[in-house]
Coordinates of C-alpha atoms and ligand atoms in Angstrom, one line a residue:
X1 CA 97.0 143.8 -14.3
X2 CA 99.4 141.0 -14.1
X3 CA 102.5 141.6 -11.9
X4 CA 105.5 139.1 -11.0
X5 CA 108.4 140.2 -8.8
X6 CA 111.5 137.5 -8.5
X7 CA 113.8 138.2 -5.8
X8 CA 116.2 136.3 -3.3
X9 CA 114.0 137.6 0.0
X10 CA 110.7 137.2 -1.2
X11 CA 109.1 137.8 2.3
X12 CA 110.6 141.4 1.7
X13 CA 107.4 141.9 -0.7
X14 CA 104.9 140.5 2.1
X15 CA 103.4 144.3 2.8
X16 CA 102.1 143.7 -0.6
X17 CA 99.5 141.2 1.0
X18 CA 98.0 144.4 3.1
X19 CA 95.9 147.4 2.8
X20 CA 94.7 148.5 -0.7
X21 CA 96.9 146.7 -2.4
X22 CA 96.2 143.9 -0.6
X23 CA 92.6 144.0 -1.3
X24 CA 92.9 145.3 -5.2
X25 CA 94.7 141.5 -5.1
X26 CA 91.4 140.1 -3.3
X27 CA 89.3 141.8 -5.7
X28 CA 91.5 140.5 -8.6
X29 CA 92.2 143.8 -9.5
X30 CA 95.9 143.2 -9.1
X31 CA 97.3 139.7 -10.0
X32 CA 100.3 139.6 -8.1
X33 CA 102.8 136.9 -7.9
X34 CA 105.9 137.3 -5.8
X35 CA 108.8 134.1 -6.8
X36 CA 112.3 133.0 -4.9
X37 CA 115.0 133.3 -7.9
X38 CA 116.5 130.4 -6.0
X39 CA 113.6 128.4 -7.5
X40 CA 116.1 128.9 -10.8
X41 CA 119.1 127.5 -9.1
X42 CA 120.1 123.7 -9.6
X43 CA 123.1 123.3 -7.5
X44 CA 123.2 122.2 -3.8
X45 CA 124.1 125.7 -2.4
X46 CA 121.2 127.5 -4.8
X47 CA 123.7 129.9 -6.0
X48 CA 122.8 133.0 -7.4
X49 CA 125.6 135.5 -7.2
X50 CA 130.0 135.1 -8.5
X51 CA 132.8 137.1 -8.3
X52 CA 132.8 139.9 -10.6
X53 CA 135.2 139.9 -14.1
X54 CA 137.6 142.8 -14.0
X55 CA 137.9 142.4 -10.1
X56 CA 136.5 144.7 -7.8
X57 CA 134.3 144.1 -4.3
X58 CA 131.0 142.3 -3.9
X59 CA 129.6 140.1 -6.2
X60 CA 127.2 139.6 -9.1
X61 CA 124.1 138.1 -9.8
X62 CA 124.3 135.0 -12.1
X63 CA 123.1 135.3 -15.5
X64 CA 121.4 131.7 -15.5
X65 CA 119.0 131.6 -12.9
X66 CA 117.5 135.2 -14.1
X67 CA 117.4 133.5 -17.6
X68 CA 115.7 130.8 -16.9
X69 CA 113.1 132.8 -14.1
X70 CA 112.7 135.1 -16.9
X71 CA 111.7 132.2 -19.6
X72 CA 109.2 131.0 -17.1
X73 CA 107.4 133.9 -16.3
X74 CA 108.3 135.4 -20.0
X75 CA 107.6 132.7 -22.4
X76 CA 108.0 133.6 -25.8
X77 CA 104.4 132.2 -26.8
X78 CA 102.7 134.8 -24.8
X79 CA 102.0 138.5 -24.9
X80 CA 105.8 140.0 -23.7
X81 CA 106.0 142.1 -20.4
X82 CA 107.5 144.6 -19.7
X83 CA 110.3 144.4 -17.1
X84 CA 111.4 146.8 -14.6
X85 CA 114.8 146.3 -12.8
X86 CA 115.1 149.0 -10.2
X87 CA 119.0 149.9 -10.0
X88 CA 120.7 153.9 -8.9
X89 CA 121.5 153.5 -12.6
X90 CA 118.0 153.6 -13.7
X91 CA 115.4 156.7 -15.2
X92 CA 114.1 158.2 -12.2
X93 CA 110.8 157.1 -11.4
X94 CA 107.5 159.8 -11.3
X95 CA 104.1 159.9 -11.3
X96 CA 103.9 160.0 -15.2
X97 CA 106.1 156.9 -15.1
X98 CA 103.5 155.6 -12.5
X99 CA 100.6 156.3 -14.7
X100 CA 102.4 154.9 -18.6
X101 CA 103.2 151.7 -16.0
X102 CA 99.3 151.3 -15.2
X103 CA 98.5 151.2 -18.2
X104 CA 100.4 148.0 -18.8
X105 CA 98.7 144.7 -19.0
X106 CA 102.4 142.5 -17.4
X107 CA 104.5 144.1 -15.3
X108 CA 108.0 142.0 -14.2
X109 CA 110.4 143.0 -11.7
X110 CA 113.9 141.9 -11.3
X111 CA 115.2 142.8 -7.9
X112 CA 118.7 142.6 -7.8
X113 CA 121.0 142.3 -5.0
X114 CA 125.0 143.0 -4.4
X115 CA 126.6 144.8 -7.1
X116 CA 123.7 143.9 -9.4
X117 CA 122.8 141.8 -12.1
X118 CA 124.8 140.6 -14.8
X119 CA 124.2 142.9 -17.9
X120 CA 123.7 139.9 -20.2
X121 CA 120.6 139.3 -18.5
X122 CA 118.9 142.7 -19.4
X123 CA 120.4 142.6 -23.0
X124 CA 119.1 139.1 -23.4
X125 CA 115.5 140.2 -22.1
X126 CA 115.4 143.3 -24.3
X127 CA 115.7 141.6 -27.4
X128 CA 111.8 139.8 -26.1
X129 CA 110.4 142.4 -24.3
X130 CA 110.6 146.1 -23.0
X131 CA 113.0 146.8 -20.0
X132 CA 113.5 149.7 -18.1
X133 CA 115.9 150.7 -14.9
X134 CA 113.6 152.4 -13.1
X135 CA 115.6 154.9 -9.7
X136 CA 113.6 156.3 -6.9
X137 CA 116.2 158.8 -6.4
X138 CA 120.3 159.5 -5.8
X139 CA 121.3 156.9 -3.5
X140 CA 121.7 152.9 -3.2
X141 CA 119.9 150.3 -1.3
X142 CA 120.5 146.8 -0.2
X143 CA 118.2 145.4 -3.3
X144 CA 115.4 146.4 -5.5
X145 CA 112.3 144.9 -2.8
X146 CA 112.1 148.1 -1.5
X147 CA 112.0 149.7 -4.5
X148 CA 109.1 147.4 -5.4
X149 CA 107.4 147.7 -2.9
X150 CA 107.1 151.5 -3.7
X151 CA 106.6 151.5 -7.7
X152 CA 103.6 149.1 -7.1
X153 CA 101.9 151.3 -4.2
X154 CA 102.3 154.4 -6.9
X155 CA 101.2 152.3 -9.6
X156 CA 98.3 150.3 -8.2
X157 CA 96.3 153.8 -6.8
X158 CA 96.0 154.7 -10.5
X159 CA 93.9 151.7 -11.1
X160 CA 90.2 151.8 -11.8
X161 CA 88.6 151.2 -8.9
X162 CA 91.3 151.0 -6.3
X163 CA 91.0 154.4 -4.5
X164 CA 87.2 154.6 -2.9
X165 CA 87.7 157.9 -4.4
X166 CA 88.8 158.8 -7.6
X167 CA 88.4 162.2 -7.4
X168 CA 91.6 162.0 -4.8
X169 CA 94.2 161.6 -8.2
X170 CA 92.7 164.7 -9.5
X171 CA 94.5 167.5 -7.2
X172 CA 97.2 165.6 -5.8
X173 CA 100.7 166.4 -6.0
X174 CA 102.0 166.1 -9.4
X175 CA 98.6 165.0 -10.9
X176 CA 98.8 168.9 -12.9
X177 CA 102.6 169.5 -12.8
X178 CA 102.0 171.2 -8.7
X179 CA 102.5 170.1 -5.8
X180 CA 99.2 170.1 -3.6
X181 CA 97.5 172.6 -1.3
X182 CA 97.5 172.2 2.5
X183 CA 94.7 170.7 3.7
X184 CA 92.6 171.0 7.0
X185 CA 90.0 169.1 8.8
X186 CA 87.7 170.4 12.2
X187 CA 88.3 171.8 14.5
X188 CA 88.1 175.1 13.2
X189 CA 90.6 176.0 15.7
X190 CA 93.6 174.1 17.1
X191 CA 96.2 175.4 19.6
X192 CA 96.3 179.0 18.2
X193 CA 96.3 178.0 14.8
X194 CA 93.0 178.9 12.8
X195 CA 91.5 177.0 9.4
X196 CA 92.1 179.2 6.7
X197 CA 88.8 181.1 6.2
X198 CA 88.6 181.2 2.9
X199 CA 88.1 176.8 3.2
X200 CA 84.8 177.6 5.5
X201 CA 83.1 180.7 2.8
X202 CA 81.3 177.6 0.9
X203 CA 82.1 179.5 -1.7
X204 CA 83.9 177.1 -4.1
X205 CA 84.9 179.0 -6.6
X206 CA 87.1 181.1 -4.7
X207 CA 88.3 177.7 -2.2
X208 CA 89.0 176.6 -5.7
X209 CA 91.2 179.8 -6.6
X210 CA 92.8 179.6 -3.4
X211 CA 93.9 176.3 -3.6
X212 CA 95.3 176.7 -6.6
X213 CA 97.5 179.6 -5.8
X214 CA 98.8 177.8 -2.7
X215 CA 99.7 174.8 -4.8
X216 CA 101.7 177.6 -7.2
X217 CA 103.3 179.2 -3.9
X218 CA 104.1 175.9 -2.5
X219 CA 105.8 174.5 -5.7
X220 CA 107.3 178.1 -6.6
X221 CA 109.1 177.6 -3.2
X222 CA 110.0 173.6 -2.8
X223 CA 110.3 172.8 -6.2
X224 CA 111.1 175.9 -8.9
X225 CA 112.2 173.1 -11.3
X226 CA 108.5 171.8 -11.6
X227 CA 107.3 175.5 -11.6
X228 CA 109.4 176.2 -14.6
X229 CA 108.0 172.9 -16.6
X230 CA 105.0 174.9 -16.4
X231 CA 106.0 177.7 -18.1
X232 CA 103.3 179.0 -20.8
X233 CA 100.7 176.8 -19.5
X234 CA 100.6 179.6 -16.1
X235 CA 97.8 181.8 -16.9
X236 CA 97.5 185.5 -15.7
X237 CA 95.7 184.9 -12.6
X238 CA 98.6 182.2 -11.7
X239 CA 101.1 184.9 -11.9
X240 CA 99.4 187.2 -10.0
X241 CA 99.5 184.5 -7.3
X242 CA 103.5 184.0 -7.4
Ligands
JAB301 N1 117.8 153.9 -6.1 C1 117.3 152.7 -6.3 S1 115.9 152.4 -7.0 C2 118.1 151.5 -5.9 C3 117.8 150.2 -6.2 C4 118.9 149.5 -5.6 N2 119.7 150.4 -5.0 O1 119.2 151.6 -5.2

């Protein structure tokens, strides 16, 4: 997977040089390129933002620099992206958003900054390639790095061959429409609190069974909404366990 981000702060997106994702990039797993939108700027001061039309505070992000970054890393004689601007205005983000977005061969964000980016910009891009406002949740941030950097940790796990073990995306949260089970390691005993027996029976068909009626009870209580999604796919034994 190809991925450019363009932002003003590029050093913001230098955690992306670390850890998994950092060696999915060694492994050329991930071909990540991280550009200045400044490098799209051709005045002295390398402007990048003006006042808004129709008043108001803040500013706005220039439509020409993002035009011409987007020409560079878009060109119209190649295979399109598809481009991701994170905004509070966007389609919240999830895991099944995580997993359509690994399954893309380009990814290209567009972090924005201020008030945001002028809207010619997006409507301009969409008529060349697919772009989504993507929101992590109800509330604002300073830019879209952050964002970033969080979409591309979600998204780069589901590759092949990034987690040493692929059976991890199977029972994690929001992998079957739960949220996970607790989980314990040794010791068997720890300041009063006890393992759940059940987890040392080696019997795995009832660990199995017990893990999924915790994920049911856990979701049942943090997160009806998800519980209710379910709804005829809940089998007997599930709501014996609610
Ligand atoms: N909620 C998101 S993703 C965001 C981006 C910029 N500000 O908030």
């Amino acid at each position: 997977m190809r991925v450019d981000v363009v932002s003003i702060f590029p050093e913001y997106l230098a955690p992306l040089d670390l850890s998994l994702i950092g060696r999915a990039r060694a492994r050329g797993v991930l071909r990540l390129a991280v550009h200045d939108l400044r490098t799209w700027t051709h005045d002295v001061h390398r402007t990048v933002d003006d006042t808004p039309y129709g008043g108001g505070p803040g500013m706005v992000m220039r439509p020409e620099p993002w035009g011409e970054a987007l020409d560079a890393l878009a060109p119209a004689d190649a295979a399109p992206p598809r481009l991701l601007v994170p905004s509070p205005a966007g389609a919240p983000f999830s895991q099944a958003m995580a997993h359509e977005l690994a399954a893309e061969e380009h990814l290209l964000f567009a972090c924005g900054r201020y008030e945001g980016i002028d809207q010619r910009v997006l409507e301009h891009a969409a008529t060349r390639m697919p772009v989504t406002e993507v929101s992590l949740g109800d509330y604002v941030l300073f830019g879209g790095e952050v964002a970033v950097l969080v979409i591309l940790e979600a998204v780069t796990r589901l590759l092949p061959g990034v987690l040493g073990n692929a059976g991890s995306l199977d029972e994690e949260s929001h992998a079957h429409g739960l949220l996970e089970a607790p989980v314990y390691t040794k010791p068997p005993s720890w300041r009063g609190h006890e393992v759940p027996e059940i987890l040392r029976s080696g019997d795995h068909g009832r660990i199995a069974r017990w893990r999924r009626d915790e994920a049911l009870r856990r979701t049942a209580a943090r997160r009806p909404d998800m519980l209710a999604a379910l709804g005829e796919d809940l089998d007997k034994k599930d709501r014996a366990a609610l």
